[in-house]
PDB file of C-alpha atoms and ligand atoms in Angstrom:
ATOM      1  CA  MET W   1       3.442 -11.860 -13.230  1.00 69.00           C
ATOM      2  CA  VAL W   2       4.491 -13.869 -10.201  1.00 86.00           C
ATOM      3  CA  GLY W   3       3.501 -12.503  -6.842  1.00 95.00           C
ATOM      4  CA  PHE W   4       3.944 -13.717  -3.316  1.00 96.00           C
ATOM      5  CA  THR W   5       2.212 -13.580   0.048  1.00 96.00           C
ATOM      6  CA  VAL W   6       3.489 -12.592   3.465  1.00 96.00           C
ATOM      7  CA  THR W   7       1.799 -13.321   6.784  1.00 95.00           C
ATOM      8  CA  THR W   8       2.218 -10.592   9.378  1.00 95.00           C
ATOM      9  CA  HIS W   9       1.521 -11.327  13.036  1.00 95.00           C
ATOM     10  CA  SER W  10       0.938  -7.854  14.473  1.00 95.00           C
ATOM     11  CA  PRO W  11       0.148  -4.269  13.421  1.00 97.00           C
ATOM     12  CA  GLU W  12       3.795  -3.393  14.060  1.00 96.00           C
ATOM     13  CA  GLN W  13       4.963  -6.118  11.707  1.00 96.00           C
ATOM     14  CA  THR W  14       2.620  -4.829   8.995  1.00 97.00           C
ATOM     15  CA  ARG W  15       4.214  -1.406   9.473  1.00 96.00           C
ATOM     16  CA  ARG W  16       7.689  -2.911   9.203  1.00 96.00           C
ATOM     17  CA  LEU W  17       6.648  -4.626   5.972  1.00 97.00           C
ATOM     18  CA  GLY W  18       5.460  -1.273   4.634  1.00 98.00           C
ATOM     19  CA  GLN W  19       8.745   0.284   5.659  1.00 96.00           C
ATOM     20  CA  VAL W  20      10.670  -2.171   3.479  1.00 97.00           C
ATOM     21  CA  ILE W  21       8.409  -1.248   0.542  1.00 98.00           C
ATOM     22  CA  GLY W  22       8.976   2.453   1.202  1.00 98.00           C
ATOM     23  CA  GLY W  23      12.721   1.855   1.073  1.00 97.00           C
ATOM     24  CA  LEU W  24      12.370   0.325  -2.405  1.00 98.00           C
ATOM     25  CA  ALA W  25       9.837   2.859  -3.734  1.00 98.00           C
ATOM     26  CA  ARG W  26      10.571   4.919  -6.820  1.00 98.00           C
ATOM     27  CA  GLY W  27       8.947   7.914  -8.432  1.00 98.00           C
ATOM     28  CA  ASN W  28       5.802   7.048 -10.383  1.00 98.00           C
ATOM     29  CA  ASP W  29       5.102   3.961  -8.240  1.00 98.00           C
ATOM     30  CA  LEU W  30       1.425   3.163  -7.730  1.00 98.00           C
ATOM     31  CA  TYR W  31       0.270   0.792  -4.981  1.00 98.00           C
ATOM     32  CA  LEU W  32      -3.358  -0.333  -5.008  1.00 98.00           C
ATOM     33  CA  LEU W  33      -4.453  -1.667  -1.609  1.00 98.00           C
ATOM     34  CA  LYS W  34      -7.471  -3.940  -1.550  1.00 98.00           C
ATOM     35  CA  GLY W  35      -9.133  -5.700   1.369  1.00 98.00           C
ATOM     36  CA  ASN W  36     -11.895  -5.503   3.953  1.00 97.00           C
ATOM     37  CA  LEU W  37     -12.228  -3.029   6.794  1.00 96.00           C
ATOM     38  CA  GLY W  38      -9.488  -3.368   9.375  1.00 96.00           C
ATOM     39  CA  THR W  39      -7.203  -5.633   7.392  1.00 98.00           C
ATOM     40  CA  GLY W  40      -4.273  -3.250   7.864  1.00 98.00           C
ATOM     41  CA  LYS W  41      -4.163  -1.096   4.740  1.00 97.00           C
ATOM     42  CA  THR W  42      -3.526   2.113   6.664  1.00 95.00           C
ATOM     43  CA  HIS W  43      -0.854   0.443   8.816  1.00 96.00           C
ATOM     44  CA  LEU W  44       0.914  -0.707   5.665  1.00 98.00           C
ATOM     45  CA  VAL W  45       0.799   2.802   4.165  1.00 96.00           C
ATOM     46  CA  GLN W  46       2.121   4.257   7.429  1.00 95.00           C
ATOM     47  CA  GLY W  47       5.064   1.886   7.087  1.00 96.00           C
ATOM     48  CA  ILE W  48       5.591   2.937   3.469  1.00 97.00           C
ATOM     49  CA  ALA W  49       5.664   6.547   4.674  1.00 96.00           C
ATOM     50  CA  PHE W  50       8.322   5.731   7.298  1.00 96.00           C
ATOM     51  CA  GLY W  51      10.333   3.880   4.658  1.00 97.00           C
ATOM     52  CA  LEU W  52      10.257   7.018   2.517  1.00 97.00           C
ATOM     53  CA  GLY W  53      11.686   8.963   5.432  1.00 96.00           C
ATOM     54  CA  ILE W  54       8.403  10.610   6.378  1.00 94.00           C
ATOM     55  CA  ASP W  55       8.310  10.867  10.175  1.00 85.00           C
ATOM     56  CA  GLU W  56       5.006  12.640  10.527  1.00 76.00           C
ATOM     57  CA  TYR W  57       2.379  10.138  11.633  1.00 63.00           C
ATOM     58  CA  ALA W  58       0.225   9.149   8.662  1.00 56.00           C
ATOM     59  CA  CYS W  59      -3.168   9.069  10.354  1.00 63.00           C
ATOM     60  CA  SER W  60      -5.971   7.356   8.505  1.00 57.00           C
ATOM     61  CA  PRO W  61      -7.464   9.656   5.895  1.00 54.00           C
ATOM     62  CA  SER W  62     -10.946   8.294   6.588  1.00 61.00           C
ATOM     63  CA  PHE W  63     -12.688  11.565   5.905  1.00 67.00           C
ATOM     64  CA  MET W  64     -10.081  12.939   3.559  1.00 75.00           C
ATOM     65  CA  ILE W  65      -9.725  11.519   0.100  1.00 86.00           C
ATOM     66  CA  ALA W  66      -6.097  12.513  -0.349  1.00 90.00           C
ATOM     67  CA  ARG W  67      -3.180  13.441   1.865  1.00 91.00           C
ATOM     68  CA  GLU W  68       0.321  14.395   0.838  1.00 93.00           C
ATOM     69  CA  TYR W  69       3.469  13.632   2.837  1.00 93.00           C
ATOM     70  CA  HIS W  70       6.991  14.799   2.163  1.00 93.00           C
ATOM     71  CA  GLY W  71       9.925  12.434   2.434  1.00 94.00           C
ATOM     72  CA  ARG W  72      12.680  11.209   0.091  1.00 95.00           C
ATOM     73  CA  LEU W  73       9.835  11.305  -2.434  1.00 96.00           C
ATOM     74  CA  PRO W  74       6.390  12.808  -1.865  1.00 96.00           C
ATOM     75  CA  LEU W  75       3.725  10.239  -0.985  1.00 96.00           C
ATOM     76  CA  TYR W  76       0.086  10.684  -1.933  1.00 96.00           C
ATOM     77  CA  HIS W  77      -2.127   8.577   0.327  1.00 95.00           C
ATOM     78  CA  LEU W  78      -5.642   8.244  -1.080  1.00 95.00           C
ATOM     79  CA  ASP W  79      -8.643   6.451   0.390  1.00 94.00           C
ATOM     80  CA  LEU W  80     -11.656   5.748  -1.828  1.00 95.00           C
ATOM     81  CA  TYR W  81     -13.744   4.211   0.974  1.00 94.00           C
ATOM     82  CA  ARG W  82     -16.299   6.987   1.076  1.00 92.00           C
ATOM     83  CA  LEU W  83     -16.814   7.181  -2.658  1.00 93.00           C
ATOM     84  CA  ASP W  84     -19.581   4.932  -3.924  1.00 90.00           C
ATOM     85  CA  HIS W  85     -19.922   5.991  -7.524  1.00 94.00           C
ATOM     86  CA  ILE W  86     -17.286   5.531 -10.168  1.00 94.00           C
ATOM     87  CA  GLU W  87     -18.217   8.976 -11.551  1.00 94.00           C
ATOM     88  CA  GLU W  88     -17.077  10.533  -8.267  1.00 93.00           C
ATOM     89  CA  ILE W  89     -13.763   8.712  -8.497  1.00 93.00           C
ATOM     90  CA  ALA W  90     -13.329   9.573 -12.166  1.00 92.00           C
ATOM     91  CA  GLY W  91     -14.030  13.207 -11.225  1.00 92.00           C
ATOM     92  CA  LEU W  92     -11.236  13.385  -8.645  1.00 91.00           C
ATOM     93  CA  GLY W  93      -8.614  14.186 -11.264  1.00 92.00           C
ATOM     94  CA  LEU W  94      -6.493  11.250 -10.111  1.00 94.00           C
ATOM     95  CA  ASP W  95      -3.861  11.915 -12.786  1.00 94.00           C
ATOM     96  CA  GLU W  96      -2.617  14.714 -10.598  1.00 94.00           C
ATOM     97  CA  TYR W  97      -1.431  12.076  -8.094  1.00 96.00           C
ATOM     98  CA  PHE W  98       0.341   9.870 -10.637  1.00 96.00           C
ATOM     99  CA  ARG W  99       3.578  11.775 -11.119  1.00 95.00           C
ATOM    100  CA  ASP W 100       7.100  10.822 -12.075  1.00 97.00           C
ATOM    101  CA  ASP W 101       8.467  12.388  -8.923  1.00 97.00           C
ATOM    102  CA  SER W 102       6.102  10.936  -6.340  1.00 98.00           C
ATOM    103  CA  VAL W 103       4.603   7.713  -5.012  1.00 98.00           C
ATOM    104  CA  CYS W 104       0.868   7.030  -4.744  1.00 98.00           C
ATOM    105  CA  ALA W 105      -0.862   4.508  -2.442  1.00 98.00           C
ATOM    106  CA  ILE W 106      -4.623   4.050  -2.724  1.00 97.00           C
ATOM    107  CA  GLU W 107      -6.809   2.314  -0.114  1.00 97.00           C
ATOM    108  CA  TRP W 108     -10.053   0.706  -1.280  1.00 97.00           C
ATOM    109  CA  ALA W 109      -8.650   0.679  -4.803  1.00 97.00           C
ATOM    110  CA  GLU W 110     -11.207  -1.964  -5.812  1.00 97.00           C
ATOM    111  CA  LYS W 111     -13.763   0.853  -5.902  1.00 96.00           C
ATOM    112  CA  GLY W 112     -11.789   2.690  -8.582  1.00 96.00           C
ATOM    113  CA  ALA W 113     -10.680  -0.262 -10.684  1.00 94.00           C
ATOM    114  CA  PRO W 114     -12.136   0.923 -14.018  1.00 94.00           C
ATOM    115  CA  VAL W 115     -10.350   4.275 -13.871  1.00 95.00           C
ATOM    116  CA  LEU W 116      -7.015   3.282 -12.311  1.00 97.00           C
ATOM    117  CA  PRO W 117      -3.851   2.579 -14.336  1.00 97.00           C
ATOM    118  CA  GLY W 118      -3.261  -1.028 -15.364  1.00 97.00           C
ATOM    119  CA  ASP W 119       0.412  -0.806 -14.390  1.00 98.00           C
ATOM    120  CA  ASN W 120       0.459  -1.048 -10.615  1.00 98.00           C
ATOM    121  CA  LEU W 121       1.404  -3.120  -7.621  1.00 98.00           C
ATOM    122  CA  THR W 122      -1.805  -4.619  -6.269  1.00 98.00           C
ATOM    123  CA  ILE W 123      -1.621  -5.429  -2.547  1.00 98.00           C
ATOM    124  CA  ARG W 124      -4.413  -7.634  -1.261  1.00 98.00           C
ATOM    125  CA  LEU W 125      -4.915  -7.917   2.503  1.00 98.00           C
ATOM    126  CA  THR W 126      -7.030 -10.550   4.243  1.00 98.00           C
ATOM    127  CA  HIS W 127      -7.831 -11.369   7.863  1.00 97.00           C
ATOM    128  CA  LEU W 128      -6.542 -14.533   9.458  1.00 96.00           C
ATOM    129  CA  PRO W 129      -7.477 -15.510  13.030  1.00 95.00           C
ATOM    130  CA  GLY W 130      -6.273 -13.130  15.763  1.00 94.00           C
ATOM    131  CA  GLU W 131      -3.704 -10.578  14.716  1.00 96.00           C
ATOM    132  CA  LYS W 132      -2.524 -12.377  11.619  1.00 96.00           C
ATOM    133  CA  ARG W 133      -3.000 -10.949   8.161  1.00 97.00           C
ATOM    134  CA  ASN W 134      -2.140 -12.353   4.757  1.00 97.00           C
ATOM    135  CA  ILE W 135      -0.698  -9.675   2.514  1.00 98.00           C
ATOM    136  CA  SER W 136      -0.309 -10.609  -1.159  1.00 98.00           C
ATOM    137  CA  PHE W 137       1.723  -8.677  -3.703  1.00 98.00           C
ATOM    138  CA  ILE W 138       0.541  -8.953  -7.296  1.00 98.00           C
ATOM    139  CA  PRO W 139       2.644  -7.067  -9.860  1.00 98.00           C
ATOM    140  CA  HIS W 140       1.142  -5.628 -13.032  1.00 98.00           C
ATOM    141  CA  GLY W 141       3.852  -4.371 -15.368  1.00 98.00           C
ATOM    142  CA  ASN W 142       7.648  -4.631 -15.596  1.00 98.00           C
ATOM    143  CA  ARG W 143       8.442  -2.107 -12.895  1.00 98.00           C
ATOM    144  CA  TYR W 144       6.319  -4.031 -10.429  1.00 98.00           C
ATOM    145  CA  ASP W 145       7.725  -7.428 -11.421  1.00 98.00           C
ATOM    146  CA  GLU W 146      11.088  -5.969 -10.481  1.00 98.00           C
ATOM    147  CA  LEU W 147       9.776  -4.374  -7.292  1.00 98.00           C
ATOM    148  CA  VAL W 148       8.188  -7.623  -6.130  1.00 98.00           C
ATOM    149  CA  ASP W 149      11.428  -9.529  -6.792  1.00 96.00           C
ATOM    150  CA  ARG W 150      13.383  -6.957  -4.818  1.00 97.00           C
ATOM    151  CA  LEU W 151      10.862  -6.937  -2.019  1.00 97.00           C
ATOM    152  CA  LYS W 152      11.036 -10.694  -1.664  1.00 95.00           C
ATOM    153  CA  ILE W 153      14.838 -10.619  -1.543  1.00 93.00           C
ATOM    154  CA  SER W 154      14.812  -7.770   0.986  1.00 94.00           C
ATOM    155  CA  LEU W 155      12.430  -9.650   3.250  1.00 93.00           C
ATOM    156  CA  GLN W 156      14.486 -12.825   2.990  1.00 89.00           C
ATOM    157  CA  ASN W 157      17.615 -10.887   3.933  1.00 86.00           C
ATOM    158  CA  ASN W 158      16.373  -8.591   6.636  1.00 79.00           C
ATOM    159  CA  GLY W 159      16.688 -11.085   9.429  1.00 70.00           C
ATOM    160  CA  GLU W 160      13.084 -11.119  10.550  1.00 71.00           C
ATOM    161  CA  ASP W 161      12.360 -14.816  11.009  1.00 62.00           C
ATOM    162  CA  THR W 162       8.587 -14.548  11.183  1.00 64.00           C
ATOM    163  CA  TRP W 163       7.953 -13.452   7.583  1.00 69.00           C
ATOM    164  CA  ASN W 164       6.035 -16.367   6.228  1.00 70.00           C
ATOM    165  CA  LEU W 165       6.819 -16.042   2.548  1.00 73.00           C
ATOM    166  CA  LEU W 166       4.689 -18.088   0.198  1.00 69.00           C
TER     167      LEU W 166
HETATM  168  N1  ATP A   1      -1.183  -8.058  11.514  1.00 70.99           N
HETATM  169  C1  ATP A   1      -1.862  -6.882  11.579  1.00 70.99           C
HETATM  170  N2  ATP A   1      -1.602  -5.910  10.669  1.00 70.99           N
HETATM  171  C2  ATP A   1      -2.272  -4.746  10.683  1.00 70.99           C
HETATM  172  N3  ATP A   1      -3.239  -4.428  11.561  1.00 70.99           N
HETATM  173  C3  ATP A   1      -3.547  -5.357  12.484  1.00 70.99           C
HETATM  174  C4  ATP A   1      -2.876  -6.603  12.535  1.00 70.99           C
HETATM  175  N4  ATP A   1      -3.402  -7.317  13.562  1.00 70.99           N
HETATM  176  C5  ATP A   1      -4.329  -6.557  14.121  1.00 70.99           C
HETATM  177  N5  ATP A   1      -4.433  -5.364  13.501  1.00 70.99           N
HETATM  178  C6  ATP A   1      -5.406  -4.311  13.847  1.00 70.99           C
HETATM  179  O1  ATP A   1      -6.290  -4.199  12.744  1.00 70.99           O
HETATM  180  C7  ATP A   1      -6.597  -2.828  12.518  1.00 70.99           C
HETATM  181  C8  ATP A   1      -6.080  -2.410  11.169  1.00 70.99           C
HETATM  182  O2  ATP A   1      -6.407  -1.072  11.000  1.00 70.99           O
HETATM  183  P1  ATP A   1      -6.129  -0.272   9.653  1.00 70.99           P
HETATM  184  O3  ATP A   1      -6.722   1.068   9.881  1.00 70.99           O
HETATM  185  O4  ATP A   1      -4.699  -0.360   9.279  1.00 70.99           O
HETATM  186  O5  ATP A   1      -6.987  -1.123   8.625  1.00 70.99           O
HETATM  187  P2  ATP A   1      -7.554  -0.655   7.218  1.00 70.99           P
HETATM  188  O6  ATP A   1      -7.472  -1.849   6.323  1.00 70.99           O
HETATM  189  O7  ATP A   1      -6.865   0.585   6.785  1.00 70.99           O
HETATM  190  O8  ATP A   1      -9.076  -0.350   7.548  1.00 70.99           O
HETATM  191  P3  ATP A   1     -10.110   0.580   6.734  1.00 70.99           P
HETATM  192  O9  ATP A   1     -10.695  -0.294   5.654  1.00 70.99           O
HETATM  193  O10 ATP A   1     -11.108   0.963   7.770  1.00 70.99           O
HETATM  194  O11 ATP A   1      -9.366   1.752   6.168  1.00 70.99           O
HETATM  195  C9  ATP A   1      -5.964  -2.041  13.665  1.00 70.99           C
HETATM  196  O12 ATP A   1      -6.888  -1.939  14.712  1.00 70.99           O
HETATM  197  C10 ATP A   1      -4.802  -2.938  14.052  1.00 70.99           C
HETATM  198  O13 ATP A   1      -4.415  -2.776  15.410  1.00 70.99           O
HETATM  199 MG1   MG A   2      -7.557   2.480   6.253  1.00 70.99          MG
END
């Protein structure tokens, strides 16, 4: 399990980062996004949606728990922000969103930790001064080791000179 961290410098760059992830996504992928309010989780998921070929704007599901988008693969975008009790999260029937033929991204995944699958790509976002954000990728499981390796290579090769890979 070796992860890495990227610094993005604008909301648009966070979207472009998501877009690279969306291009690498496979069925059954699970991305757990963790981080404070306004760190850019929704922007990253919007980018993932674009990378999956979804052109409909993925607006923040702040009062919806789950949204479904249709691209190269379906994307389930979940947000656990409004759920305060693990029983509520356990009662959502999350298994329905973990499918071989779709991708699932969950904001505020820290709230659901005890009931979420151990195999996942954890994405931790933190504020830096101004418009900078640190975005760390932590793989859990073989698929995500591979995904993180591929993501790093894609970012190194995509010509954007401001990725600050650590
Ligand atoms: N580098 C950056 N990446 C992403 N967003 C940024 C960045 N710099 C500034 N921002 C701003 O931070 C906010 C991020 O909003 P976003 O809804 O994506 O965050 P979030 O983590 O999903 O928040 P919430 O916890 O409320 O769901 C936006 O207002 C965006 O313009
Ligand atoms: Mg959000």
